Amino acid sequence: MFKRRICWAASCYIAGVYLGQFMDMAYAIRAAFLMIIICVVKVLLSRKAAFLFPCFLSICMALGVLHFQTVVDTRQKPIAPFIDQPITFTCRIVADPILKENRIEYTADIYRIRLNKVFFSVKSKVKLICPLHEGNDSYGYGDVLNISSRLFFPSQSMNEGGFNYYYYLQSKGVDAICYAKPYQIEYADEEVPYNRLTEYAYYIRKSILDTIDSYLPQNEAAFLKGIMVGDRSGFSEKMKEDFSRSGIYHVVAVSGMHVSILLAGIMYFFGILRLNKFIIHGISIFFILQFILITGSTPSVLRAGIMACIFLLAFLVNREADSLTSLGLSAWVILLYNPLILFDAGFQLSYGATLSLLFFYKPLYTLLKQLPKGVGELAATSASAQLGTVIITAYHFNGISLVSIAGNLFVVPLIPIIFIMGFALYIMGNISSWLGTIIAGFEYVVLKLILAVTDLLGSIPFAVVRVPSPTPLVIAVYLLLLFMVYNVLQGKKKIATLNGFLLIVIIIGGLLISFFPTDNLEITFVNVGQGDCALIVSPGGRTVLIDGGGSEGMSSFDVGESIVIPYLLKRGIMHIDMAIISHYHDDHAEGIQTLFENKFIGTLLLPLRKEKTELMEKIIETARYNGVSMYYLSEGDHVKIGDGIYMQVLSPGPEQLEKAFENENNASVVLRLNYNKFSCLFTGDIEKEAEYALLQKKDVLKADVLKIPHHGSPTSSTEEFIGRVSPRYAVISVGKNSFGHPSEQVLQRLVEKGVRIYRTDVNGTITFITDGKRIRKIKVLREGE
Amino acid sequence: MTCPVVPGNKLVRYILGLVFPPKCIFCGTLLHPLAYVEICPLCYKEIPFVKGKTCTTCGKPIDKPFGPAQCLDCRDRKNYFAWNVSPCEYRGIIREAIVRFKFFGKRRYARTLGSLMLYSLRRKKLCLHDVVVVYTPLHKEKLKERGFNQAKLLAEVIAQGLGCTLGRDILLKIKNTPPQSSLSRGQRMQNLRGAFRLNKNISIAGKNILLVDDVYTTGTTINECARLLIKAGAKEVYAVTAAIGRGID
């Protein structure tokens, strides 16, 4: 037991960091203290150190929880007192600016903050976001700036399992973001202290990139920069798409392969010089540390670099390194540096690939013995790496590449050539331009070849299968399956049988649970920012989507692609039986169009109109093009979802349709969802007039849950309307906006009526689960204040 | 098996043992972080220890129970060394381990093999506190190629375990000869003629010498080195090797 103690400790630390998301800080402290006490008592009683290690493991876990919580806790950040305050801060840009479509992003170190004419010395890292305008100054690495603006913490994830910008930036050491207009920025006329080491690494990186740029055309240069230092800024969208579709994205993320090529190169070069082996190993460690710095210390290069250093150190202390132990130790070191890196897809992929290589490479290689040696090795390598990474890519990117083994077989053997020629290009290119040109010529041919192949592989239809994010159960089953395969390959029949038995039990259990008819109806209000999106899942598993969010105006942000689809895939939903658009406004109807294009939608229900508007035409066009069947909704329609579950269409009546041209909002579809005794009213964006019209009719308006009309605008939600509906819960689907939604009046009105309010901007995703009689559970991503 | 005095601070060794977990040199099974002699209990049973009747000079196992007390090689020549001991026979897992040790850069095996040698020396109950530990040399070219002298690594462990001085570079190899193991019995003597030289800067006159090598087959190398040492005035020369071949008669 506990043979690889470092691996155990690292695993427990990782588990602690993961559990930190769900655990309370105070609880973790108590648990840690309890463990320390147990540890001391056990040792005192037994006078043996045998209990020491398990107790140490529990302490590791508790420390992992603590570490995670301290890093995540915004209150503990040094800049916490300055958040959302009118401040002026002095900062130094520490990375190359990143050019986005309509903005430039800088990363900067803050040194000093001025608040209310008092200077505070604060050390922190922020992301500066500046609008991109013609004629604006653009700043470069090393510029010292004074900025008068406000700082904000990045947004936490909007929906369950959604992208967490705060974690993401924290994993890169960035604490806050700042939106700065050009007139708020000015050069500071001073020198600030900075880290010489990173400065030096930056300039080497820069000179490598510049050399590559000066010798190769755009696409090939971008590719070579990716391979050499992991810089993917020059990649076109098409290249990114092709690379990920053909499953060779890892070659442009600096990883173990690059480190081992570098190491082999250094060893060979100094071997020729006939230096003492100890000195060669020492030099190699030095070069690898440099390489880590130059490539920007991404998790994968950190992993490979730390492992390589452990192997080199083993030689120096005359011992042998153990791969698993080194892997565990490197993970521990990285997480001690920053626990949030655990949630980074690159980190997970790197460790997933290495772990499965360690376990599956040898058995797979013996299976593929018939193949020629080189091919067998490559196939075994990429197949075993795939085994570990497939579940991670499915989870993060919802795709599985089917051609990746073919792509890797072709591309991987060429990487060392490209890498070494790249180094030669860097060195020779700076000595003489014609030598550089010759090398660049060879390099160009190889790069062009690979790009052509990835282009070909990427263009194969169905190269990537879109899959929903695996649930914890699926992940567990997959891991057990891997464990079983490993035992079978190792010839450990007894464990394998036991394992197989356990697997069958879990799978049958899981299937039983999923097929067991529940009577729970789920209504989820998805947080799409300013806009509406509600998902209904019936007990029979039918899915209905009401609106799909969208971004107002000309913004290029695609809500459907970046929020709705990821949310559906995280929930494991691949198909929407029925999609309903409440009215033809961008913040309701835009996102849903992306869903047509991705073949998510079976049937589309549209509000009836007398005259077609531009947006309506466009939606009908896309829907028809993608083979979606369409129906029009107006007052009096019934939409059946399942047994005893149906929706009544209460509006738009003829009167609203007549005026739709004047006020689109008032012609919104109003739906009342009925499930036995439970009801929920979806009101789209109706305003006063439509509300009054509804009140005039005899329809029952009473509902348990009311989606507040028009994001809580003061022009809707009249006293009488809320009185007639008399909801127990009100949901306001709202995000950051300039209209002042939701209005104080409306909130006040709801509070007076004793309605419990949920807001997507405060609570994130809001889910009501009901069995038709009562509301069983209300799940929110975040409890509001 | 008792462990020789292990060098180094215990805490440092423990931490090193955690980062670089000791593994059995024969099968790779992980051992306790503090393990110095890296042999797992299962492989320990497999080690071909030298047992039964042995040659009184070179310590080679002799099959015939009632024959002469010396082996054929030792009877045939003038022996310059007083005796040789080896813990193991050069076959089975020991042979594989020594091949990995010499040719695949497994320097760490020296600790384990050296400990086995110390063990057999201790079993002889010999008083060896004032010897100079000398190792058989490697030619410069070969040293560059291999990166280390395996006999020197073993000698370091033994000198440390006995608490004796290690005589560095007392013997030098001046001819890059083909390896003894590739030659026949007759060619071996010829091969080594004039291959070694004594370092004149270091005086060993009147001292007892313990000569260390990795494998003893016919004893030609050991005998040649011993001859030089005796000629330089050494009082007596003993030898210890990690493994020994079996006698052919």
GROMACS .gro file of N, CA, C and O in nm, chain A residues 263 266-267 270 276-289 309 312-313 315-316:
model
   92
  263LEU      N    1   1.541   1.817  -2.557
  263LEU     CA    2   1.637   1.748  -2.470
  263LEU      C    3   1.730   1.661  -2.553
  263LEU      O    4   1.852   1.663  -2.533
  266ILE      N    5   1.981   1.882  -2.729
  266ILE     CA    6   2.086   1.935  -2.641
  266ILE      C    7   2.186   1.825  -2.607
  266ILE      O    8   2.307   1.843  -2.615
  267MET      N    9   2.131   1.707  -2.571
  267MET     CA   10   2.216   1.596  -2.531
  267MET      C   11   2.310   1.558  -2.647
  267MET      O   12   2.428   1.533  -2.626
  270PHE      N   13   2.581   1.848  -2.708
  270PHE     CA   14   2.689   1.851  -2.609
  270PHE      C   15   2.762   1.718  -2.601
  270PHE      O   16   2.876   1.712  -2.557
  276ASN      N   17   3.159   1.631  -1.996
  276ASN     CA   18   3.127   1.540  -1.887
  276ASN      C   19   2.974   1.526  -1.879
  276ASN      O   20   2.901   1.622  -1.894
  277LYS      N   21   2.928   1.402  -1.855
  277LYS     CA   22   2.783   1.380  -1.856
  277LYS      C   23   2.710   1.458  -1.748
  277LYS      O   24   2.595   1.501  -1.767
  278PHE      N   25   2.777   1.476  -1.632
  278PHE     CA   26   2.713   1.553  -1.525
  278PHE      C   27   2.689   1.697  -1.572
  278PHE      O   28   2.584   1.754  -1.548
  279ILE      N   29   2.789   1.750  -1.638
  279ILE     CA   30   2.776   1.888  -1.686
  279ILE      C   31   2.665   1.896  -1.791
  279ILE      O   32   2.582   1.988  -1.788
  280ILE      N   33   2.658   1.796  -1.880
  280ILE     CA   34   2.554   1.797  -1.982
  280ILE      C   35   2.416   1.797  -1.917
  280ILE      O   36   2.327   1.873  -1.956
  281HIS      N   37   2.400   1.714  -1.815
  281HIS     CA   38   2.269   1.708  -1.749
  281HIS      C   39   2.235   1.842  -1.684
  281HIS      O   40   2.121   1.887  -1.688
  282GLY      N   41   2.338   1.901  -1.621
  282GLY     CA   42   2.315   2.032  -1.558
  282GLY      C   43   2.273   2.136  -1.661
  282GLY      O   44   2.174   2.208  -1.641
  283ILE      N   45   2.345   2.138  -1.772
  283ILE     CA   46   2.313   2.235  -1.878
  283ILE      C   47   2.172   2.212  -1.929
  283ILE      O   48   2.095   2.306  -1.952
  284SER      N   49   2.135   2.083  -1.945
  284SER     CA   50   2.003   2.052  -1.997
  284SER      C   51   1.893   2.108  -1.907
  284SER      O   52   1.794   2.162  -1.955
  285ILE      N   53   1.913   2.093  -1.775
  285ILE     CA   54   1.813   2.147  -1.682
  285ILE      C   55   1.799   2.297  -1.704
  285ILE      O   56   1.687   2.350  -1.714
  286PHE      N   57   1.911   2.364  -1.718
  286PHE     CA   58   1.911   2.508  -1.741
  286PHE      C   59   1.832   2.543  -1.868
  286PHE      O   60   1.746   2.630  -1.866
  287PHE      N   61   1.859   2.468  -1.976
  287PHE     CA   62   1.791   2.498  -2.102
  287PHE      C   63   1.641   2.471  -2.093
  287PHE      O   64   1.560   2.544  -2.150
  288ILE      N   65   1.605   2.366  -2.020
  288ILE     CA   66   1.463   2.333  -2.011
  288ILE      C   67   1.388   2.441  -1.933
  288ILE      O   68   1.278   2.483  -1.970
  289LEU      N   69   1.452   2.489  -1.827
  289LEU     CA   70   1.388   2.597  -1.751
  289LEU      C   71   1.368   2.720  -1.840
  289LEU      O   72   1.264   2.785  -1.836
  309CYS      N   73   1.307   1.771  -1.582
  309CYS     CA   74   1.405   1.811  -1.480
  309CYS      C   75   1.421   1.703  -1.375
  309CYS      O   76   1.532   1.677  -1.328
  312LEU      N   77   1.642   1.441  -1.517
  312LEU     CA   78   1.781   1.483  -1.524
  312LEU      C   79   1.844   1.486  -1.384
  312LEU      O   80   1.959   1.446  -1.366
  313LEU      N   81   1.764   1.531  -1.288
  313LEU     CA   82   1.815   1.535  -1.149
  313LEU      C   83   1.846   1.395  -1.100
  313LEU      O   84   1.943   1.374  -1.027
  315PHE      N   85   1.970   1.156  -1.253
  315PHE     CA   86   2.105   1.120  -1.296
  315PHE      C   87   2.207   1.184  -1.204
  315PHE      O   88   2.304   1.120  -1.162
  316LEU      N   89   2.182   1.309  -1.169
  316LEU     CA   90   2.280   1.381  -1.086
  316LEU      C   91   2.290   1.323  -0.945
  316LEU      O   92   2.396   1.326  -0.885
   0.00000   0.00000   0.00000
